[in-house]
Structures are given as C-alpha cells and as structure tokens.
Amino acid sequence: VRAPWGAVGHGALYHSQSPEAFFAHAPGLKVVVPRGPTQAKGLLLSCIRDPNPCIFFEPKILYRMAAEEVPVGDYTLPLSQADVVRTGSDMTLVGWGTVVHVLLEVAEMAQSQLGVSCEVIDLQTIMPYDAATIEQSVRKTGKAMIVHEAPLTSGFGAELSARIQEECFLHLEAPIQRVCGWDTPFGYIYEPFYMPDKWRCYEAVKNLAEYM
Amino acid sequence: MLRQSLSKITKPVLSRALATEATFDLPECALHKFDIDLPKQATLTRDDGLKYYHDMAVIRRMETSANALYKAKEIRGFLHLYSGQEAVCVGMEAAITPADSIITAYRDHGWAYTRGVSAAAILAELTGRSGGCQKGKGGSMHMYTETLFGGNGIVGAQVPVGAGIAFAHKYKNDNGVCVSLYGDGAANQGQIFEAFNLASLHKAPCMFTCENNHYGMGTSDVRAAANPHYYTRGDAVPGIKIDGMNVLAVRDFTKAVTDWMRAGNGPVVAEVETYRYYGHSMSDPGTSYRTRDEVQAVRKTKDPILMLKGYMIEGELATEAEIKEIDNEARVIVDEATNFAKTSPELETHEMFNTIYRDMDGTRVRGADSLTYGIHSP
C-alpha cells in the first residue's frame, strides 16, 4: 500500500501527519519510508516483491522538491536494513524520510561550527527495523538523537529510545534525545514551530555535545 | 407384479431399482437490472444428491457438536453457528470450482468444510488445539484454506477484500471468480458500497452475496435497513434473489451467475434468503427477538436438509434407508471429530513466534520484556 506521508508546508490537520507509529504497532505489517527518489524506487520494488503486506509512506514534500539521477535498471534495496548516510564519531542521529535531509544539513553545521562529528542513519524500514546498525553506531559514539515529524509521545522514537538504552546502556554518555513534533494536532498556522527543523535539531546536537 | 410392489415396501436389493438422475422445477428469482437467462429446471444426479446430503448432514451435526462443546466449556470465546444455512455453502461450492475464491465473515464453519477442511480439523480449531486447521491460533472466526480467505471477525470488513480478490483473478486472467459473503446486518456498512462501485468500474468477477437470515444479531432486517431488498442495493450492479434453503436453486443460479461473470460482465449482488436456527452466537438464545414458533415453522417447512431428502425420495434417487445410513455416517464422522477435538494436544508456546511474517525465519521476535524473545520459524 503506497500512501503520501509527512508535512508539506501547508497541509494543516490531515495532510501533514506521519502515522508510521500507528502501523508499526501491528505485528505482521512492514512499514517503509524512503528519503529520496533513488531509495524510493529500490525500496518500493522490494516491498512489491516481499510476500508480506507492506505500507510504503512517501514523503509528499519530496514529490516536487527532490531531484536525483535514478538508475533506470531494475534494482532493489533491502528491507529491514538501515543506511548510514554520513559517518561520524561523536554522536548518532537517526531519522527517516524528509528529516534525513535536515539531519545531513545539521551534521554539516555541527562539524563546521562546533567541530562535532555526527553519524547520520536513515532507518528506511520502520518495521521490522534494523536495530543492529543503530546499536553498533551508538556503541561507537555514546550519544544518540532520534528525530521525527510525528508527535513526541508514543512516536517511533520512543521505541528506538527504549531499545537503544536496553542494548547500549553502558555505552551511553548522555540521555537519548528526541526531537519531534508536538503532542498537539498539527495546527495550520503553527507548522513552522511544529516541525523538527534544522534549528531545533542543531540546538539538540549542541546540548548533546555539551552534556557532562 | 408382486415383486414390484414388494420392492416399494422393503429396501431394494439392487440399486438399479432407483433412478440415476431426476429433474425438478426451480423457483423463480427476483432480478434487479439483470439481463440473464436463468435455468427453469434443475437436474439432480443420485451421486450429487448423496454428496450434498452427506455434506449438509455433517455440517448440521458438526455445529450441534460445537454447541455442546461450547456449553461444556471446551470451546471458549466466540461461536457463530451455521445450522439452517447449510444449503448455501453446499450449493455454492457445487457451482464453483476449487480454483475460485471465497471470503466470508465469522459464520464460517460450513464454508471451511465445503472448501475441504475436515470436520475434525474444524472442531479441533474451535477447541484451540494443534490439530485444528489453523493449529488453534485462529479459533471460530478465523478459518482459512488456500482459497478460503476467512473467517473474518469485523462485520463487513471482508467485502472489499473480496472485491480485491476478484480483481486479482481478473488481473491474473485465470477465469476465476470470488464469492464475497456478508450478512443482512453487514449489508448496511459503507465500505460494501465502495466495493460494489470499484468492482463494477473494473468489471471484477465478484459475486457479492448477502446471506440474509433476516436477523443482524437481534435486529430484524426490516428494522435495520431502509431498503431490505438486499439484492437491489448494488444500484448499478445487477442483482438476483435466490432461495437459500433450496440447495438446487443455490447451485444452479450460482452457476448461471458465475458463468455470466466469467464472460467478463462484471460483478453481481446476490441475496440468498436463508435462516439460522441458533441465535447470533452462543451468548444469544435467539428467542428474544423472534418467536419459537417462527423457528419451529422454518424447521418443519423449509429445512434445507429435509428439502433435499424430499427431492431424493420423490425423484427415486435414494431410499429412506440409504438416507438414514448417511445420517449415521455423519454421526460417526462428527463423533470421531469431536473426540479428536477434545484429545488433540495444545500447541507449544514457541509456536507463538512464527507465522507473523513470510520469509523472516530465523529472526528474533521480541517477547513480553526485554529479556524474552522467540525465533521466527516456519
């Protein structure tokens, strides 16, 4: 099942939501979110060929905005495998969909202005998710931040946060940060404040870096 | 001459005293925007008649046994019995092929049987044992085969899925059809009309079939539906109303409808008029919204099994003694099945972690806390 997903700048209540957490809660479903055209093609083909029911959320803001050279041949990207989009050593930033591009920009800012090296991971498949890649990264960096547009409470970041602290507790040097949407309906006029934009994320990266 | 008259009183020594087939008049069907030639007569062969009788007798006894098992607390949870409606599943199965698809709601034990699940596997599924058709994981409302898509618990949810299955048949060009069943209570659900519309636009070979037993739980059809003529509810979709207590009518009219659909004409809405003897489920005695007299009257005058027996005897296709023999056979089958259902072992706990995903064997499935998990296995 393909569905449009995520905030688009003016969607208001019903055209801005990210419901991946609802569907991740049903055992037996697969939930996938691509971050761009190249991933979309590969992941969609994998979903179509997968014998399980898959929900494929397409960040609709990227429909018009994203432009890439997509290979024309037949290729698939594996499900349940996260993609380390940028390697780093000081902290792990996890996101999916539109937010991955925000995190890449934040990682650049953090490097140039704070000298902080961020590893950015695109989760890609929300359910069943690739915990191993995230755990490996957090054991390396010791600090983790999860970013998603969906509301904070019971968002998928909560699941990842719980999992990371279960598996990597002794490696953690700071509490796991979550930068998410607010626990309110998605107000039309409040969209710029609602989104986990690069300033909120940069602030969180700064706090994480300075945590003692 | 004496010999002949004697053969009418006692059981014939040789079966060639009986006919191999007989022809009966079929009842008329109400039609809605349906330009179709319907058969006026049905031919019943002896073999077919004996098979239909056997199947209906087994289903009737199986449901009775399920009733007893439930009262003995061997079956828990939900139980919706099919007694009285046997002619629908037996008749329709006789009209379609094993390659066609069926999807129904929670009154599915009869459909599981006619699709090939043994009475033993059905009863063991009800008691939740590993010998059940879903190994006990499904229970009464979730029975499946390769071509029976349930067994669905949510009222009316299965109908759009049925439209999709029909679409898949068309897409794969395999000449198959899907029978998508629902009850008179579900017939007012909104998504069913969406399904009618899309199936019609795509000319999907879906026979939307309303098993109208006149009561949606405790609400009669005339109280629940502004238009209780369910075969007309498809609006632009052609409709037909079939007498669901007459197995020959169900069979022959279903055959006519499915042939029409296989020719590429699109979906049909069929209303099959039937009756359930038990209440909606085991928590409903079935007497607070209808009189016992009404139930008894149907049992006496319209019972599908008695009706078929009448055809068999009248057409000289079988003798009373043979019919009684089949009744006995059915009793033995169901007794053995009941015993199997009581003695089949329960499923082991590690089986909880499989059949969640396809092709995910070997992966960990998390348990109830951070330290327990299972391994997904086939």
PDB file of C-alpha atoms in Angstrom, chain B residues 146-337:
ATOM      1  CA  GLU B 146      -5.567 -21.595   0.158  1.00  0.00           C
ATOM      2  CA  THR B 147      -8.792 -20.397  -1.466  1.00  0.00           C
ATOM      3  CA  LEU B 148     -10.928 -19.543   1.565  1.00  0.00           C
ATOM      4  CA  PHE B 149      -9.841 -16.125   2.783  1.00  0.00           C
ATOM      5  CA  GLY B 150     -11.511 -16.454   6.153  1.00  0.00           C
ATOM      6  CA  GLY B 151     -13.138 -16.309   8.574  1.00  0.00           C
ATOM      7  CA  ASN B 152     -13.225 -12.527   9.396  1.00  0.00           C
ATOM      8  CA  GLY B 153     -14.243 -11.024  12.702  1.00  0.00           C
ATOM      9  CA  ILE B 154     -15.037  -7.408  11.834  1.00  0.00           C
ATOM     10  CA  VAL B 155     -18.515  -7.009  10.374  1.00  0.00           C
ATOM     11  CA  GLY B 156     -18.416  -6.212   6.688  1.00  0.00           C
ATOM     12  CA  ALA B 157     -14.649  -5.736   6.548  1.00  0.00           C
ATOM     13  CA  GLN B 158     -14.191  -8.748   4.299  1.00  0.00           C
ATOM     14  CA  VAL B 159     -16.346  -7.499   1.430  1.00  0.00           C
ATOM     15  CA  PRO B 160     -13.863  -5.005  -0.075  1.00  0.00           C
ATOM     16  CA  VAL B 161     -11.160  -7.633   0.323  1.00  0.00           C
ATOM     17  CA  GLY B 162     -13.390  -9.952  -1.727  1.00  0.00           C
ATOM     18  CA  ALA B 163     -13.627  -7.316  -4.444  1.00  0.00           C
ATOM     19  CA  GLY B 164      -9.833  -7.203  -4.436  1.00  0.00           C
ATOM     20  CA  ILE B 165      -9.560 -10.971  -4.730  1.00  0.00           C
ATOM     21  CA  ALA B 166     -11.939 -10.881  -7.696  1.00  0.00           C
ATOM     22  CA  PHE B 167      -9.794  -8.147  -9.225  1.00  0.00           C
ATOM     23  CA  ALA B 168      -6.745 -10.373  -8.735  1.00  0.00           C
ATOM     24  CA  HIS B 169      -8.482 -13.178 -10.641  1.00  0.00           C
ATOM     25  CA  LYS B 170      -9.161 -10.776 -13.495  1.00  0.00           C
ATOM     26  CA  TYR B 171      -5.635  -9.394 -13.368  1.00  0.00           C
ATOM     27  CA  LYS B 172      -4.147 -12.880 -13.498  1.00  0.00           C
ATOM     28  CA  ASN B 173      -6.609 -13.781 -16.255  1.00  0.00           C
ATOM     29  CA  ASP B 174      -7.242 -17.185 -14.668  1.00  0.00           C
ATOM     30  CA  ASN B 175     -11.017 -17.298 -15.318  1.00  0.00           C
ATOM     31  CA  GLY B 176     -11.621 -17.448 -11.578  1.00  0.00           C
ATOM     32  CA  VAL B 177     -14.317 -15.665  -9.590  1.00  0.00           C
ATOM     33  CA  CYS B 178     -14.611 -14.597  -5.981  1.00  0.00           C
ATOM     34  CA  VAL B 179     -17.683 -15.099  -3.827  1.00  0.00           C
ATOM     35  CA  SER B 180     -17.642 -12.336  -1.225  1.00  0.00           C
ATOM     36  CA  LEU B 181     -20.167 -13.121   1.505  1.00  0.00           C
ATOM     37  CA  TYR B 182     -21.767 -10.935   4.154  1.00  0.00           C
ATOM     38  CA  GLY B 183     -24.911 -10.920   6.263  1.00  0.00           C
ATOM     39  CA  ASP B 184     -28.028  -8.771   6.300  1.00  0.00           C
ATOM     40  CA  GLY B 185     -26.591  -6.863   9.254  1.00  0.00           C
ATOM     41  CA  ALA B 186     -23.358  -6.098   7.452  1.00  0.00           C
ATOM     42  CA  ALA B 187     -25.218  -5.132   4.283  1.00  0.00           C
ATOM     43  CA  ASN B 188     -25.624  -1.566   5.546  1.00  0.00           C
ATOM     44  CA  GLN B 189     -21.893  -0.992   6.043  1.00  0.00           C
ATOM     45  CA  GLY B 190     -20.478   1.824   3.904  1.00  0.00           C
ATOM     46  CA  GLN B 191     -17.382   0.111   2.588  1.00  0.00           C
ATOM     47  CA  ILE B 192     -19.553  -2.532   0.924  1.00  0.00           C
ATOM     48  CA  PHE B 193     -20.940   0.115  -1.403  1.00  0.00           C
ATOM     49  CA  GLU B 194     -17.450   1.333  -2.176  1.00  0.00           C
ATOM     50  CA  ALA B 195     -16.578  -2.241  -3.046  1.00  0.00           C
ATOM     51  CA  PHE B 196     -19.633  -2.505  -5.337  1.00  0.00           C
ATOM     52  CA  ASN B 197     -18.555   0.655  -7.126  1.00  0.00           C
ATOM     53  CA  LEU B 198     -14.937  -0.276  -7.685  1.00  0.00           C
ATOM     54  CA  ALA B 199     -15.724  -3.866  -8.671  1.00  0.00           C
ATOM     55  CA  SER B 200     -18.208  -2.518 -11.158  1.00  0.00           C
ATOM     56  CA  LEU B 201     -15.791   0.000 -12.667  1.00  0.00           C
ATOM     57  CA  HIS B 202     -13.092  -2.636 -13.003  1.00  0.00           C
ATOM     58  CA  LYS B 203     -15.582  -5.350 -14.061  1.00  0.00           C
ATOM     59  CA  ALA B 204     -14.149  -7.573 -11.366  1.00  0.00           C
ATOM     60  CA  PRO B 205     -15.784 -11.027 -11.270  1.00  0.00           C
ATOM     61  CA  CYS B 206     -17.076 -10.704  -7.716  1.00  0.00           C
ATOM     62  CA  MET B 207     -20.328 -12.329  -6.612  1.00  0.00           C
ATOM     63  CA  PHE B 208     -21.248 -10.171  -3.642  1.00  0.00           C
ATOM     64  CA  THR B 209     -23.511 -12.494  -1.696  1.00  0.00           C
ATOM     65  CA  CYS B 210     -25.739 -11.401   1.161  1.00  0.00           C
ATOM     66  CA  GLU B 211     -26.690 -14.410   3.289  1.00  0.00           C
ATOM     67  CA  ASN B 212     -29.932 -12.892   4.514  1.00  0.00           C
ATOM     68  CA  ASN B 213     -31.018 -14.877   7.559  1.00  0.00           C
ATOM     69  CA  HIS B 214     -33.311 -11.974   8.472  1.00  0.00           C
ATOM     70  CA  TYR B 215     -31.592 -11.034  11.717  1.00  0.00           C
ATOM     71  CA  GLY B 216     -28.452  -8.996  12.256  1.00  0.00           C
ATOM     72  CA  MET B 217     -27.750 -10.180  15.801  1.00  0.00           C
ATOM     73  CA  GLY B 218     -31.066  -9.207  17.392  1.00  0.00           C
ATOM     74  CA  THR B 219     -32.256  -6.692  14.828  1.00  0.00           C
ATOM     75  CA  SER B 220     -34.556  -7.868  12.088  1.00  0.00           C
ATOM     76  CA  ASP B 221     -33.710  -6.893   8.526  1.00  0.00           C
ATOM     77  CA  VAL B 222     -36.730  -4.625   8.149  1.00  0.00           C
ATOM     78  CA  ARG B 223     -35.732  -2.668  11.236  1.00  0.00           C
ATOM     79  CA  ALA B 224     -32.113  -2.303  10.197  1.00  0.00           C
ATOM     80  CA  ALA B 225     -32.385  -1.452   6.518  1.00  0.00           C
ATOM     81  CA  ALA B 226     -34.388   1.318   4.904  1.00  0.00           C
ATOM     82  CA  ASN B 227     -34.294  -0.915   1.838  1.00  0.00           C
ATOM     83  CA  PRO B 228     -34.288  -4.562   2.955  1.00  0.00           C
ATOM     84  CA  HIS B 229     -34.221  -5.861  -0.605  1.00  0.00           C
ATOM     85  CA  TYR B 230     -30.524  -6.521  -0.427  1.00  0.00           C
ATOM     86  CA  TYR B 231     -30.212  -7.735  -3.987  1.00  0.00           C
ATOM     87  CA  THR B 232     -31.143  -4.238  -5.186  1.00  0.00           C
ATOM     88  CA  ARG B 233     -28.615  -2.449  -3.003  1.00  0.00           C
ATOM     89  CA  GLY B 234     -25.911  -2.676  -5.650  1.00  0.00           C
ATOM     90  CA  ASP B 235     -27.739   0.064  -7.558  1.00  0.00           C
ATOM     91  CA  ALA B 236     -25.940  -0.067 -10.888  1.00  0.00           C
ATOM     92  CA  VAL B 237     -24.728  -3.587 -10.151  1.00  0.00           C
ATOM     93  CA  PRO B 238     -27.166  -6.304 -11.318  1.00  0.00           C
ATOM     94  CA  GLY B 239     -28.858  -8.260  -8.549  1.00  0.00           C
ATOM     95  CA  ILE B 240     -30.568 -11.594  -8.006  1.00  0.00           C
ATOM     96  CA  LYS B 241     -32.509 -13.041  -5.107  1.00  0.00           C
ATOM     97  CA  ILE B 242     -32.102 -16.782  -4.564  1.00  0.00           C
ATOM     98  CA  ASP B 243     -33.952 -19.161  -2.236  1.00  0.00           C
ATOM     99  CA  GLY B 244     -31.137 -20.220   0.080  1.00  0.00           C
ATOM    100  CA  MET B 245     -32.953 -23.195   1.604  1.00  0.00           C
ATOM    101  CA  ASN B 246     -33.094 -24.980  -1.739  1.00  0.00           C
ATOM    102  CA  VAL B 247     -29.681 -26.430  -2.499  1.00  0.00           C
ATOM    103  CA  LEU B 248     -30.553 -26.986  -6.159  1.00  0.00           C
ATOM    104  CA  ALA B 249     -31.634 -23.370  -6.592  1.00  0.00           C
ATOM    105  CA  VAL B 250     -28.458 -22.158  -4.931  1.00  0.00           C
ATOM    106  CA  ARG B 251     -26.333 -24.384  -7.111  1.00  0.00           C
ATOM    107  CA  ASP B 252     -27.917 -23.716 -10.460  1.00  0.00           C
ATOM    108  CA  PHE B 253     -28.447 -19.988 -10.056  1.00  0.00           C
ATOM    109  CA  THR B 254     -24.918 -19.532  -8.699  1.00  0.00           C
ATOM    110  CA  LYS B 255     -23.647 -21.404 -11.749  1.00  0.00           C
ATOM    111  CA  ALA B 256     -25.605 -19.093 -14.042  1.00  0.00           C
ATOM    112  CA  VAL B 257     -24.287 -16.015 -12.243  1.00  0.00           C
ATOM    113  CA  THR B 258     -20.659 -17.153 -12.179  1.00  0.00           C
ATOM    114  CA  ASP B 259     -20.787 -18.123 -15.857  1.00  0.00           C
ATOM    115  CA  TRP B 260     -22.092 -14.642 -16.603  1.00  0.00           C
ATOM    116  CA  MET B 261     -19.245 -13.098 -14.595  1.00  0.00           C
ATOM    117  CA  ARG B 262     -16.600 -15.328 -16.169  1.00  0.00           C
ATOM    118  CA  ALA B 263     -17.711 -13.973 -19.543  1.00  0.00           C
ATOM    119  CA  GLY B 264     -16.372 -10.600 -18.362  1.00  0.00           C
ATOM    120  CA  ASN B 265     -19.613  -8.896 -17.452  1.00  0.00           C
ATOM    121  CA  GLY B 266     -18.564  -7.640 -14.044  1.00  0.00           C
ATOM    122  CA  PRO B 267     -19.871  -8.150 -10.509  1.00  0.00           C
ATOM    123  CA  VAL B 268     -23.266  -9.284  -9.283  1.00  0.00           C
ATOM    124  CA  VAL B 269     -25.070  -8.727  -5.987  1.00  0.00           C
ATOM    125  CA  ALA B 270     -26.863 -11.867  -4.875  1.00  0.00           C
ATOM    126  CA  GLU B 271     -29.213 -12.088  -1.927  1.00  0.00           C
ATOM    127  CA  VAL B 272     -29.536 -15.650  -0.701  1.00  0.00           C
ATOM    128  CA  GLU B 273     -32.530 -15.920   1.587  1.00  0.00           C
ATOM    129  CA  THR B 274     -31.867 -18.321   4.429  1.00  0.00           C
ATOM    130  CA  TYR B 275     -32.408 -18.831   8.164  1.00  0.00           C
ATOM    131  CA  ARG B 276     -30.332 -19.638  11.207  1.00  0.00           C
ATOM    132  CA  TYR B 277     -31.810 -21.849  13.894  1.00  0.00           C
ATOM    133  CA  TYR B 278     -29.466 -20.830  16.663  1.00  0.00           C
ATOM    134  CA  GLY B 279     -29.094 -17.310  17.950  1.00  0.00           C
ATOM    135  CA  HIS B 280     -26.493 -14.959  16.545  1.00  0.00           C
ATOM    136  CA  SER B 281     -23.818 -16.539  18.718  1.00  0.00           C
ATOM    137  CA  MET B 282     -23.624 -18.626  21.843  1.00  0.00           C
ATOM    138  CA  SER B 283     -24.386 -15.620  24.010  1.00  0.00           C
ATOM    139  CA  ASP B 284     -27.718 -15.154  22.258  1.00  0.00           C
ATOM    140  CA  PRO B 285     -30.549 -17.653  22.876  1.00  0.00           C
ATOM    141  CA  GLY B 286     -32.220 -16.378  19.707  1.00  0.00           C
ATOM    142  CA  THR B 287     -35.659 -16.123  21.249  1.00  0.00           C
ATOM    143  CA  SER B 288     -35.890 -12.558  22.494  1.00  0.00           C
ATOM    144  CA  TYR B 289     -36.372 -11.068  19.035  1.00  0.00           C
ATOM    145  CA  ARG B 290     -38.262 -13.881  17.330  1.00  0.00           C
ATOM    146  CA  THR B 291     -40.774 -16.450  18.473  1.00  0.00           C
ATOM    147  CA  ARG B 292     -40.007 -20.108  18.975  1.00  0.00           C
ATOM    148  CA  ASP B 293     -42.965 -20.767  16.695  1.00  0.00           C
ATOM    149  CA  GLU B 294     -41.212 -18.975  13.886  1.00  0.00           C
ATOM    150  CA  VAL B 295     -38.072 -21.055  14.299  1.00  0.00           C
ATOM    151  CA  GLN B 296     -40.081 -24.276  14.524  1.00  0.00           C
ATOM    152  CA  ALA B 297     -42.075 -23.352  11.449  1.00  0.00           C
ATOM    153  CA  VAL B 298     -38.930 -22.920   9.390  1.00  0.00           C
ATOM    154  CA  ARG B 299     -37.546 -26.191  10.701  1.00  0.00           C
ATOM    155  CA  LYS B 300     -40.695 -28.000   9.654  1.00  0.00           C
ATOM    156  CA  THR B 301     -41.415 -26.440   6.313  1.00  0.00           C
ATOM    157  CA  LYS B 302     -38.174 -25.077   4.890  1.00  0.00           C
ATOM    158  CA  ASP B 303     -35.317 -27.055   6.393  1.00  0.00           C
ATOM    159  CA  PRO B 304     -32.705 -27.443   3.644  1.00  0.00           C
ATOM    160  CA  ILE B 305     -31.742 -30.979   4.562  1.00  0.00           C
ATOM    161  CA  LEU B 306     -35.350 -32.164   4.663  1.00  0.00           C
ATOM    162  CA  MET B 307     -35.965 -30.399   1.372  1.00  0.00           C
ATOM    163  CA  LEU B 308     -33.110 -32.257  -0.308  1.00  0.00           C
ATOM    164  CA  LYS B 309     -34.297 -35.502   1.223  1.00  0.00           C
ATOM    165  CA  GLY B 310     -37.710 -34.796  -0.284  1.00  0.00           C
ATOM    166  CA  TYR B 311     -36.142 -34.316  -3.707  1.00  0.00           C
ATOM    167  CA  MET B 312     -34.161 -37.523  -3.383  1.00  0.00           C
ATOM    168  CA  ILE B 313     -37.129 -39.610  -2.351  1.00  0.00           C
ATOM    169  CA  GLU B 314     -39.550 -38.025  -4.816  1.00  0.00           C
ATOM    170  CA  GLY B 315     -37.085 -38.438  -7.654  1.00  0.00           C
ATOM    171  CA  GLU B 316     -36.425 -42.014  -6.571  1.00  0.00           C
ATOM    172  CA  LEU B 317     -32.745 -41.234  -6.313  1.00  0.00           C
ATOM    173  CA  ALA B 318     -32.374 -42.823  -2.905  1.00  0.00           C
ATOM    174  CA  THR B 319     -34.359 -44.734  -0.340  1.00  0.00           C
ATOM    175  CA  GLU B 320     -35.234 -43.713   3.212  1.00  0.00           C
ATOM    176  CA  ALA B 321     -32.878 -46.387   4.440  1.00  0.00           C
ATOM    177  CA  GLU B 322     -29.956 -45.036   2.431  1.00  0.00           C
ATOM    178  CA  ILE B 323     -30.605 -41.543   3.710  1.00  0.00           C
ATOM    179  CA  LYS B 324     -30.681 -42.885   7.240  1.00  0.00           C
ATOM    180  CA  GLU B 325     -27.391 -44.610   6.522  1.00  0.00           C
ATOM    181  CA  ILE B 326     -25.855 -41.292   5.525  1.00  0.00           C
ATOM    182  CA  ASP B 327     -27.205 -39.728   8.709  1.00  0.00           C
ATOM    183  CA  ASN B 328     -25.451 -42.461  10.645  1.00  0.00           C
ATOM    184  CA  GLU B 329     -22.245 -41.935   8.714  1.00  0.00           C
ATOM    185  CA  ALA B 330     -22.391 -38.255   9.506  1.00  0.00           C
ATOM    186  CA  ARG B 331     -22.907 -39.021  13.160  1.00  0.00           C
ATOM    187  CA  VAL B 332     -19.871 -41.293  13.225  1.00  0.00           C
ATOM    188  CA  ILE B 333     -17.710 -38.723  11.435  1.00  0.00           C
ATOM    189  CA  VAL B 334     -18.712 -35.960  13.814  1.00  0.00           C
ATOM    190  CA  ASP B 335     -18.368 -38.170  16.897  1.00  0.00           C
ATOM    191  CA  GLU B 336     -14.832 -39.034  15.871  1.00  0.00           C
ATOM    192  CA  ALA B 337     -14.139 -35.412  15.053  1.00  0.00           C
TER     193      ALA B 337
END
